[in-house]
Short mmCIF file of C-alpha atoms in Angstrom, two decimals:
data_model
loop_
_atom_site.label_atom_id
_atom_site.label_comp_id
_atom_site.label_asym_id
_atom_site.label_seq_id
_atom_site.Cartn_x
_atom_site.Cartn_y
_atom_site.Cartn_z
CA MET A 26 34.13 -28.93 100.44
CA LYS A 27 32.56 -28.46 97.04
CA LYS A 28 31.82 -24.90 96.10
CA PHE A 29 28.12 -24.11 95.98
CA LEU A 30 26.78 -20.98 94.36
CA CYS A 31 23.13 -20.06 94.34
CA LEU A 32 21.28 -18.39 91.54
CA LEU A 33 20.30 -15.93 94.24
CA THR A 34 23.41 -13.74 94.34
CA ALA A 35 27.03 -14.22 95.33
CA CYS A 36 25.97 -13.52 98.91
CA PHE A 37 23.07 -15.23 100.63
CA SER A 38 20.75 -12.45 101.73
CA LEU A 39 17.08 -11.83 102.37
CA GLY A 40 14.82 -10.70 99.61
CA VAL A 41 16.54 -12.14 96.55
CA TYR A 42 14.85 -14.96 94.71
CA ALA A 43 16.18 -18.05 92.95
CA SER A 44 15.89 -18.15 89.19
CA THR A 45 14.37 -21.15 87.46
CA ILE A 46 16.62 -23.78 85.90
CA GLU A 47 15.08 -25.77 83.08
CA VAL A 48 15.86 -29.41 83.84
CA ASN A 49 13.77 -32.37 82.75
CA GLU A 50 13.17 -35.65 84.54
CA THR A 51 15.09 -37.68 81.94
CA GLU A 52 18.24 -35.74 82.74
CA LEU A 53 17.68 -36.28 86.43
CA GLN A 54 17.38 -40.03 86.03
CA ALA A 55 20.38 -40.24 83.73
CA SER A 56 22.58 -38.52 86.29
CA ALA A 57 22.04 -41.08 89.04
CA SER A 58 25.27 -42.61 90.38
CA ASP A 59 25.95 -46.23 91.22
CA ALA A 60 25.55 -45.45 94.91
CA ILE A 61 22.39 -46.52 96.69
CA GLU A 62 20.49 -43.24 97.02
CA PHE A 63 17.08 -43.48 98.65
CA GLU A 64 14.41 -41.12 97.37
CA ASN A 65 12.36 -40.08 100.39
CA TYR A 66 9.20 -38.07 100.80
CA GLY A 67 10.56 -34.63 101.53
CA GLY A 68 7.53 -32.41 102.00
CA PRO A 69 5.84 -31.06 105.11
CA TYR A 70 3.54 -33.21 107.25
CA ALA A 71 0.14 -32.41 108.70
CA VAL A 72 1.12 -34.44 111.79
CA ILE A 73 4.71 -35.27 112.77
CA GLU A 74 5.50 -38.47 114.68
CA SER A 75 8.42 -38.28 117.10
CA ALA A 76 11.55 -40.34 116.58
CA ASP A 77 10.81 -42.26 119.77
CA ALA A 78 7.31 -43.13 118.56
CA ILE A 79 8.76 -44.58 115.35
CA LEU A 80 11.40 -46.53 117.29
CA GLY A 81 8.52 -47.82 119.41
CA ILE A 82 6.94 -49.50 116.39
CA GLY A 83 10.00 -51.72 116.06
CA ARG A 84 10.40 -52.21 119.80
CA ARG A 85 6.88 -53.58 120.18
CA LEU A 86 7.47 -56.05 117.37
CA GLY A 87 10.86 -57.03 118.80
CA GLU A 88 9.45 -57.64 122.27
CA GLU A 89 7.02 -60.21 120.88
CA VAL A 90 9.81 -62.05 119.06
CA ALA A 91 12.10 -61.91 122.13
CA ALA A 92 9.53 -63.81 124.17
CA ASP A 93 10.54 -67.02 122.33
CA LEU A 94 13.49 -66.57 120.00
CA GLU A 95 13.71 -70.24 119.02
CA THR A 96 10.17 -70.53 117.72
CA PRO A 97 9.02 -69.32 114.27
CA ALA A 98 6.43 -66.57 114.46
CA THR A 99 4.52 -64.03 112.41
CA ILE A 100 4.00 -60.84 114.37
CA GLN A 101 1.04 -58.58 113.58
CA PRO A 102 -0.09 -60.08 110.28
CA GLY A 103 -2.21 -57.61 108.32
CA ALA A 104 -1.07 -54.60 110.35
CA LYS A 105 0.96 -51.77 108.82
CA TYR A 106 4.18 -53.62 109.63
CA THR A 107 4.57 -57.38 109.91
CA PHE A 108 7.67 -59.17 111.18
CA VAL A 109 8.20 -62.81 110.22
CA HIS A 110 10.64 -64.63 112.50
CA ALA A 111 11.56 -67.38 110.02
CA ILE A 112 13.83 -69.90 111.75
CA ASP A 113 14.34 -73.63 111.54
CA MET A 114 16.40 -74.91 114.47
CA GLN A 115 16.63 -78.40 112.93
CA THR A 116 19.05 -77.44 110.17
CA ASP A 117 22.04 -75.15 109.81
CA THR A 118 22.74 -75.61 106.10
CA ALA A 119 21.56 -72.07 105.23
CA LEU A 120 20.46 -68.83 106.85
CA ASP A 121 17.45 -68.10 109.00
CA ALA A 122 16.01 -64.59 108.75
CA ASP A 123 13.68 -62.01 110.14
CA ILE A 124 11.55 -60.39 107.46
CA LEU A 125 10.03 -56.93 107.82
CA ILE A 126 7.02 -56.69 105.52
CA LEU A 127 5.67 -53.24 104.70
CA ASN A 128 1.98 -53.77 104.06
CA GLU A 129 -0.26 -51.66 101.83
CA ASN A 130 -1.18 -49.32 104.70
CA ALA A 131 2.39 -48.79 105.91
CA GLY A 132 3.04 -45.10 106.47
CA VAL A 133 6.85 -44.99 106.48
CA ASP A 134 8.17 -42.75 103.71
CA HIS A 135 11.72 -41.81 104.72
CA ILE A 136 14.73 -44.12 105.00
CA LYS A 137 15.70 -42.68 108.39
CA ASN A 138 12.31 -43.70 109.80
CA LEU A 139 12.46 -47.15 108.23
CA ARG A 140 15.87 -47.59 109.85
CA ARG A 141 14.39 -46.43 113.15
CA ILE A 142 11.79 -49.20 113.02
CA ILE A 143 14.52 -51.78 112.37
CA THR A 144 16.70 -50.21 115.08
CA GLY A 145 13.93 -50.48 117.67
CA TYR A 146 13.32 -54.08 116.63
CA LEU A 147 16.97 -55.07 117.01
CA GLU A 148 17.19 -53.41 120.42
CA ALA A 149 14.15 -55.25 121.76
CA ALA A 150 14.57 -58.62 120.04
CA TYR A 151 18.31 -59.19 120.42
CA GLY A 152 19.53 -56.64 122.95
CA TYR A 153 21.64 -54.53 120.62
CA SER A 154 22.72 -51.13 121.91
CA ARG A 155 21.29 -48.12 120.09
CA PRO A 156 24.51 -47.33 118.14
CA ASP A 157 25.02 -50.96 117.10
CA ALA A 158 21.36 -51.35 116.14
CA GLU A 159 21.55 -48.18 114.03
CA THR A 160 24.66 -49.48 112.27
CA VAL A 161 23.08 -52.85 111.50
CA ALA A 162 19.83 -51.18 110.36
CA THR A 163 21.77 -49.01 107.91
CA PHE A 164 23.51 -52.01 106.37
CA VAL A 165 20.29 -54.03 106.29
CA THR A 166 18.54 -51.37 104.19
CA ILE A 167 21.46 -51.01 101.79
CA TYR A 168 21.79 -54.81 101.50
CA ASN A 169 18.10 -55.10 100.64
CA ALA A 170 18.33 -52.28 98.11
CA VAL A 171 21.37 -53.88 96.43
CA TYR A 172 19.52 -57.20 96.08
CA ARG A 173 16.07 -55.80 95.31
CA GLU A 174 14.05 -58.38 93.30
CA ASN A 175 17.12 -60.65 93.04
CA MET A 176 15.42 -63.86 94.10
CA ASP A 177 18.37 -66.01 93.02
CA ASN A 178 20.53 -64.34 95.67
CA PHE A 179 18.07 -65.24 98.42
CA LYS A 180 17.51 -68.80 97.12
CA ALA A 181 21.26 -69.41 97.29
CA LYS A 182 21.62 -68.34 100.92
CA TYR A 183 18.43 -68.83 102.91
CA LYS A 184 16.46 -71.76 104.30
CA ASP A 185 13.16 -72.91 102.85
CA ILE A 186 11.31 -71.49 105.85
CA VAL A 187 12.54 -68.05 104.79
CA LEU A 188 11.97 -68.49 101.06
CA GLN A 189 8.31 -69.41 101.49
CA TYR A 190 7.60 -65.81 102.57
CA LEU A 191 9.51 -64.15 99.72
CA SER A 192 8.30 -63.26 96.23
CA PRO A 193 10.44 -62.11 93.29
CA GLU A 194 8.53 -58.86 92.75
CA LYS A 195 8.63 -57.79 96.42
CA VAL A 196 11.83 -59.09 97.95
CA GLY A 197 14.29 -56.44 99.07
CA LEU A 198 13.76 -52.70 99.22
CA SER A 199 13.18 -50.17 96.45
CA THR A 200 15.14 -46.94 96.59
CA LYS A 201 11.87 -45.04 95.98
CA TRP A 202 9.58 -44.54 98.96
CA GLN A 203 6.48 -44.63 96.76
CA ASP A 204 7.25 -48.30 96.02
CA TRP A 205 7.54 -49.34 99.68
CA PRO A 206 3.94 -49.99 100.84
CA GLY A 207 2.78 -53.45 99.80
CA LYS A 208 5.95 -54.08 97.77
CA SER A 209 8.72 -54.60 100.36
CA GLN A 210 10.09 -57.71 102.06
CA ILE A 211 13.14 -56.57 103.99
CA VAL A 212 15.33 -59.56 104.85
CA ILE A 213 17.49 -59.49 107.99
CA PRO A 214 19.86 -62.50 107.90
CA LEU A 215 20.33 -64.26 111.22
CA ASN A 216 23.50 -65.94 112.45
CA ASN A 217 22.39 -67.17 115.87
CA VAL A 218 19.22 -65.96 117.59
CA ASN A 219 20.94 -66.44 120.95
CA GLY A 220 24.22 -64.95 119.76
CA GLY A 221 24.10 -61.51 121.35
CA LEU A 222 26.27 -59.27 119.17
CA SER A 223 26.34 -62.04 116.56
CA SER A 224 22.57 -62.52 116.34
CA ILE A 225 22.50 -60.79 112.95
CA ASP A 226 24.77 -62.11 110.22
CA THR A 227 26.94 -59.03 109.68
CA THR A 228 29.00 -60.90 107.08
CA THR A 229 26.03 -61.17 104.72
CA ILE A 230 24.82 -57.58 105.09
CA SER A 231 28.31 -56.23 104.35
CA ASP A 232 29.27 -58.37 101.37
CA GLU A 233 31.32 -57.07 98.45
CA ASN A 234 28.35 -55.61 96.57
CA VAL A 235 27.10 -53.73 99.62
CA VAL A 236 30.54 -52.29 100.34
CA ASP A 237 30.92 -51.33 96.66
CA ALA A 238 27.66 -49.37 96.89
CA LEU A 239 28.94 -47.55 99.97
CA GLN A 240 32.25 -46.77 98.29
CA ASP A 241 30.34 -44.97 95.56
CA GLU A 242 29.19 -42.41 98.14
CA PRO A 243 31.11 -39.09 98.18
CA ASP A 244 32.66 -40.04 101.55
CA LYS A 245 33.01 -43.68 100.46
CA GLY A 246 30.70 -44.71 103.28
CA ILE A 247 33.61 -44.55 105.71
CA PRO A 248 31.63 -43.67 108.88
CA GLU A 249 29.21 -46.56 108.36
CA ARG A 250 31.97 -49.01 107.44
CA GLU A 251 34.07 -48.03 110.45
CA ALA A 252 31.08 -48.55 112.74
CA LEU A 253 30.49 -52.05 111.36
CA ALA A 254 34.20 -52.93 111.57
CA SER A 255 34.09 -51.95 115.23
CA LEU A 256 31.05 -54.16 115.75
CA LYS A 257 32.78 -57.09 114.08
CA GLU A 258 35.83 -56.61 116.30
CA ARG A 259 33.60 -56.79 119.35
CA GLU A 260 31.85 -59.82 117.86
CA SER A 261 35.25 -61.48 117.55
CA ALA A 262 36.21 -60.71 121.15
CA ASP A 263 32.83 -61.91 122.43
CA ALA A 264 33.06 -65.17 120.47
CA ALA A 265 36.65 -65.77 121.63
CA GLU A 266 35.52 -65.38 125.23
CA LYS A 267 32.65 -67.81 124.66
CA ALA A 268 35.10 -70.28 123.07
CA GLN A 269 37.31 -70.20 126.17
CA THR A 270 34.33 -70.66 128.47
CA ALA A 271 33.07 -73.62 126.43
CA GLN A 272 36.57 -75.14 126.42
CA LYS A 273 36.67 -75.01 130.22
CA GLU A 274 33.20 -76.56 130.37
CA ALA A 275 34.35 -79.37 128.07
CA ALA A 276 37.32 -80.06 130.32
CA GLN A 277 35.11 -80.15 133.40
CA GLU A 278 32.56 -82.45 131.73
CA ARG A 279 35.34 -84.85 130.74
CA LYS A 280 36.58 -84.77 134.30
CA ASP A 281 33.06 -85.56 135.52
CA GLY A 282 32.79 -88.44 133.05
CA ASP A 283 29.98 -86.98 130.90
CA LYS A 284 31.36 -87.63 127.41
CA ASP A 285 28.30 -86.38 125.54
CA ALA A 286 28.23 -83.06 127.38
CA ALA A 287 31.99 -82.74 126.93
CA ALA A 288 31.72 -83.34 123.18
CA LYS A 289 28.93 -80.78 122.89
CA ALA A 290 30.90 -78.15 124.80
CA ALA A 291 34.02 -78.88 122.73
CA GLN A 292 32.06 -78.38 119.52
CA GLU A 293 30.66 -75.10 120.87
CA SER A 294 34.20 -73.96 121.65
CA LYS A 295 35.33 -74.83 118.15
CA ASP A 296 32.36 -73.04 116.53
CA GLN A 297 32.86 -69.91 118.61
CA GLN A 298 36.57 -69.79 117.88
CA GLN A 299 35.90 -70.12 114.16
CA LEU A 300 33.43 -67.25 114.42
CA ALA A 301 35.96 -65.18 116.36
CA ASP A 302 38.64 -65.79 113.75
CA ARG A 303 36.31 -65.01 110.84
CA LYS A 304 35.04 -61.76 112.33
CA ALA A 305 38.58 -60.66 113.24
CA SER A 306 39.70 -61.33 109.66
CA GLU A 307 36.73 -59.44 108.17
CA ALA A 308 37.28 -56.46 110.47
CA ARG A 309 41.01 -56.39 109.71
CA ASN A 310 40.42 -56.49 105.95
CA GLU A 311 37.78 -53.80 106.15
CA ARG A 312 40.05 -51.56 108.22
CA GLN A 313 42.70 -51.91 105.53
CA GLU A 314 40.24 -50.97 102.78
CA ILE A 315 39.00 -48.01 104.80
CA ALA A 316 42.58 -46.81 105.26
CA LYS A 317 43.13 -46.96 101.49
CA ASP A 318 39.93 -45.01 100.84
CA LYS A 319 40.93 -42.38 103.39
CA GLU A 320 44.25 -41.97 101.56
CA ILE A 321 42.41 -41.53 98.25
CA LEU A 322 40.17 -38.85 99.71
CA ALA A 323 43.08 -37.11 101.42
CA SER A 324 45.27 -37.18 98.32
CA GLY A 325 42.57 -35.49 96.28
CA GLN A 326 42.38 -32.66 98.81
CA ALA A 327 46.17 -32.41 99.21
CA GLU A 328 46.74 -32.06 95.49
CA GLY A 329 44.55 -28.99 95.54
CA GLN A 330 42.23 -30.29 92.87
CA VAL A 331 39.94 -27.64 91.48
CA GLN A 332 36.60 -28.12 93.12
CA PRO A 333 33.54 -27.91 90.90
CA VAL A 334 31.23 -24.92 91.16
CA TYR A 335 27.57 -25.79 91.64
CA LEU A 336 24.45 -23.72 90.96
CA THR A 337 21.09 -24.22 92.63
CA GLY A 338 17.72 -23.10 91.32
CA LEU A 339 14.09 -24.10 90.79
CA PHE A 340 12.70 -26.21 87.98
CA VAL A 341 9.15 -27.13 87.07
CA GLU A 342 8.01 -30.33 88.77
CA ASP A 343 4.27 -30.33 87.95
CA ASP A 344 2.93 -27.86 85.40
CA ALA A 345 -0.69 -28.65 86.14
CA LYS A 346 -0.36 -27.99 89.87
CA GLY A 347 2.23 -25.25 89.61
CA MET A 348 4.76 -27.16 91.72
CA TYR A 349 8.53 -26.68 91.63
CA ARG A 350 11.64 -28.47 92.91
CA LEU A 351 15.13 -27.22 93.79
CA VAL A 352 17.95 -28.71 91.73
CA THR A 353 21.74 -28.38 92.01
CA VAL A 354 23.74 -28.54 88.78
CA ASP A 355 27.40 -28.33 87.78
CA ALA A 356 28.08 -24.78 86.60
CA GLU A 357 30.33 -25.93 83.75
CA SER A 358 28.58 -28.98 82.33
CA GLY A 359 24.98 -28.57 83.50
CA LYS A 360 25.08 -32.09 84.95
CA VAL A 361 22.47 -32.58 87.65
CA ILE A 362 24.26 -33.14 90.95
CA ARG A 363 21.32 -33.27 93.33
CA LYS A 364 17.58 -32.82 93.30
CA SER A 365 15.59 -31.95 96.38
CA PRO A 366 13.12 -34.49 97.77
CA VAL A 367 10.82 -31.51 98.36
CA SER A 368 8.86 -31.69 95.13
CA GLN A 369 6.02 -29.37 96.14
CA VAL A 370 7.48 -25.88 96.25
CA ARG A 371 4.39 -23.79 95.56
CA SER A 372 5.75 -20.71 93.82
CA ARG A 373 8.54 -19.61 91.54
CA THR A 374 10.27 -17.85 94.41
CA VAL A 375 12.36 -19.05 97.35
CA TYR A 376 14.56 -16.90 99.55
CA GLY A 377 17.91 -17.39 101.20
CA VAL A 378 18.45 -17.19 104.95
CA SER A 379 21.63 -17.84 106.90
CA GLY A 380 22.80 -18.77 110.38
CA VAL A 381 19.67 -20.66 111.39
CA THR A 382 19.83 -23.16 114.29
CA VAL A 383 17.36 -26.03 114.00
CA THR A 384 16.46 -28.51 116.74
CA GLY A 385 16.15 -32.01 115.25
CA ASP A 386 13.55 -34.62 116.09
CA GLU A 387 15.90 -36.22 118.62
CA GLY A 388 16.78 -32.95 120.36
CA THR A 389 20.07 -32.30 118.56
CA LYS A 390 20.78 -28.71 117.48
CA THR A 391 22.34 -27.95 114.10
CA THR A 392 23.30 -24.52 112.78
CA PHE A 393 22.99 -24.19 109.01
CA ALA A 394 25.11 -21.69 107.13
CA GLN A 395 22.60 -21.39 104.30
CA LEU A 396 18.96 -22.39 103.94
CA TYR A 397 16.10 -21.69 101.56
CA ILE A 398 12.74 -20.62 102.95
CA ALA A 399 9.74 -21.58 100.81
CA VAL A 400 6.03 -22.33 100.82
CA CYS A 401 5.64 -26.02 100.06
CA GLY A 402 3.30 -28.98 100.33
CA GLU A 403 -0.41 -29.43 99.74
CA ASN A 404 -3.34 -29.74 102.12
CA LYS A 405 -4.05 -33.33 101.21
CA GLY A 406 -3.66 -36.65 103.02
CA LYS A 407 -0.65 -36.71 105.32
CA SER A 408 0.77 -33.56 103.73
CA ALA A 409 0.04 -29.92 104.52
CA VAL A 410 1.07 -26.54 103.18
CA LYS A 411 3.75 -25.21 105.50
CA LEU A 412 6.57 -22.71 105.53
CA CYS A 413 9.65 -24.85 104.97
CA LEU A 414 13.38 -24.47 105.53
CA ILE A 415 15.49 -26.40 103.01
CA ASP A 416 19.24 -27.00 103.40
CA ALA A 417 21.03 -25.24 100.54
CA GLU A 418 23.57 -28.06 100.16
CA SER A 419 21.67 -31.32 100.75
CA LEU A 420 18.34 -29.82 99.56
CA GLU A 421 16.61 -31.73 102.38
CA MET A 422 13.85 -30.06 104.37
CA VAL A 423 15.15 -29.44 107.89
CA LYS A 424 12.19 -27.66 109.47
CA GLN A 425 8.56 -26.82 108.83
CA SER A 426 6.28 -24.24 110.44
CA GLU A 427 3.77 -25.38 113.02
CA GLU A 428 1.07 -23.35 111.30
CA THR A 429 -0.69 -24.45 108.11
CA LEU A 430 -0.64 -22.01 105.21
CA ALA A 431 -3.26 -21.33 102.57
CA GLU A 432 -2.51 -23.17 99.34
CA GLY A 433 -2.51 -19.88 97.44
CA SER A 434 -0.27 -18.08 99.91
CA ALA A 435 2.30 -15.62 98.64
CA LEU A 436 5.75 -15.42 100.26
CA VAL A 437 7.01 -11.85 100.58
CA PRO A 438 10.13 -10.71 102.45
CA TYR A 439 10.07 -7.43 104.38
CA ASN A 440 13.09 -6.30 106.37
CA ASP A 441 13.87 -9.35 108.52
CA VAL A 442 10.47 -11.09 108.32
CA PHE A 443 8.39 -12.97 105.76
CA PHE A 444 4.69 -12.40 105.08
CA VAL A 445 2.45 -15.38 104.26
CA VAL A 446 -1.23 -16.29 104.53
CA ILE A 447 -2.02 -18.81 107.28
CA LYS A 448 -5.16 -20.91 107.49
CA GLN A 449 -6.96 -21.35 110.82
CA GLY A 450 -10.30 -23.10 110.69
CA LYS A 451 -12.31 -21.68 107.80
CA GLU A 452 -10.55 -18.31 107.76
CA CYS A 453 -7.21 -17.06 106.50
CA TYR A 454 -5.02 -14.36 108.02
CA ALA A 455 -1.93 -12.35 107.21
CA ALA A 456 1.04 -13.58 109.23
CA SER A 457 4.69 -12.71 109.68
CA PHE A 458 7.42 -15.29 110.33
CA ASP A 459 11.09 -14.99 111.19
CA LYS A 460 13.87 -16.80 109.32
CA ASN A 461 13.45 -19.80 111.66
CA ALA A 462 9.92 -20.34 110.26
CA THR A 463 8.51 -19.28 113.63
CA LEU A 464 5.27 -17.28 113.77
CA LEU A 465 5.73 -13.70 115.00
CA ARG A 466 2.38 -11.95 114.37
CA LYS A 467 -0.99 -12.62 112.76
CA SER A 468 -3.68 -10.20 111.74
CA ALA A 469 -7.04 -10.02 113.45
CA LEU A 470 -8.42 -9.30 109.99
CA ALA A 471 -9.44 -12.26 107.83
CA ILE A 472 -8.07 -12.02 104.29
CA LYS A 473 -8.36 -13.87 101.01
CA PRO A 474 -6.21 -17.05 100.83
CA THR A 475 -4.67 -15.71 97.62
CA SER A 476 -4.26 -12.13 98.81
CA PRO A 477 -1.14 -10.38 97.49
CA PHE A 478 1.05 -8.47 99.92
CA ASN A 479 1.54 -4.99 98.48
CA ILE A 480 4.28 -3.21 100.39
CA THR A 481 3.76 0.56 100.23
CA ASP A 482 5.22 3.54 102.06
CA ARG A 483 1.93 3.74 104.02
CA GLY A 484 1.71 0.09 105.02
CA LEU A 485 0.87 -3.41 103.84
CA LEU A 486 -2.02 -3.46 101.37
CA VAL A 487 -4.03 -6.70 101.35
CA THR A 488 -7.36 -8.07 100.18
CA ASP A 489 -9.79 -8.90 102.98
CA SER A 490 -12.07 -11.95 102.94
CA SER A 491 -14.84 -9.92 101.27
CA GLY A 492 -12.55 -8.72 98.49
CA ASN A 493 -11.96 -5.22 99.81
CA PRO A 494 -8.62 -3.38 100.13
CA ARG A 495 -7.26 -3.10 103.66
CA LEU A 496 -4.12 -1.46 104.94
CA LEU A 497 -2.15 -3.25 107.68
CA ASP A 498 0.71 -2.07 109.84
CA PRO A 499 3.65 -4.28 108.73
CA LYS A 500 5.10 -4.22 112.25
CA ASP A 501 2.19 -5.85 114.09
CA LEU A 502 -0.35 -6.50 111.28
CA SER A 503 -2.99 -4.34 112.95
CA THR A 504 -5.57 -2.75 110.66
CA LEU A 505 -4.81 0.88 109.72
CA TRP A 506 -7.86 1.54 107.56
CA THR A 507 -10.56 -0.06 105.50
CA SER A 508 -11.75 1.07 102.10
CA ALA A 509 -15.09 1.24 100.44
CA LYS A 510 -16.10 -1.89 98.60
CA ILE A 511 -14.52 -2.15 95.16
CA ASP A 512 -17.02 -1.62 92.41
CA ALA A 513 -17.13 -4.82 90.41
CA LYS A 514 -18.00 -2.82 87.31
#
């Protein structure tokens, strides 16, 4: 594990804030590795769609294609997501393909959700299991990112029926989510639409350039590569079984005197055996490369190499709006290691919390050793101002509050809670949250959206909605007293 230090303190405790690191965007861009790293929208959402709802987008599209796999079709033209089933059963000189087109109004903004759409499609259209569909979807997105805008690559491999739907400026997938709507043609190469496990051409989506991109990942993409090697091994076994079945059919047809049927079955047996041999060879070679990469990773750990020390802090993202972003840098060189996709931290202060268990959008529970809690987002479009929990290592947002906050809300720690200003209807209220970003209490008193929280030995001093001082009990946020109106003079 790399050693992460925060510019909070040596220990991760409540009430200590992160200092600002001055890092500019040019440095961030220059530090990008050769790995395919997708830049996703990382802020809070006004409305969150469930994982199953997003899978359902792909399933509905896949069900329409599955109704007639051997006929070309365009599913939902003009909708947010269009699938083109581009096949030509009259020729086998190049590849058929399914093409996922993200139209101008497409709402997907995170690679995991784009992969969910493809996963749902593969399940419904070709009968892939969830794990296999997820593996293929991962490779499909990386393949399309590697060959983004490389029209020559697609011209060399795909049939004319596929190429007629592709354009040089849109083909493939950008690594930046802002470029996805209206500018993405995600190509899924097909091997045999009736091929079961071999419906998608796994050879093409895992070519040398794709594997090279995965090997540039810190873990060398080993989990993904192992999953695809396993799929290819099962493809090989499935094809070998089909070859044997077709061979028996050929023998029976010859016995029955039907030479044409026998020849057709014999050819099918030959084709399936060739597929079985090719997939077995690919899987074997990939297993060997994975083993080498595991040795490289293990040797680095065994030699006790000095692990770099990393620092994490805030830097200015948008001066005009007063937005900040968390950045991790190498403590020795200042090289930017990671920048958070959450680009709308709304103040110069975030706080550290530890030992938080978060339930993911598919019901899985994860306990995080260290998180940042921050006010982030903006009340605009699909976004909203929420209390956010950000993983201290990946810098990804892992949870957001259910309640919407005022855009001018302060974030103030007190004992084991955090005070913020929440917005409900037209009014704003003082509220306390625990380290899980869960609402504990809210005041009955309406306050200013930009009210400071002044912690005194008598209570919590705030500004009510009329601009007057009020004292609240910090335990339950009840009103202790009201003051006379402040004289504006």
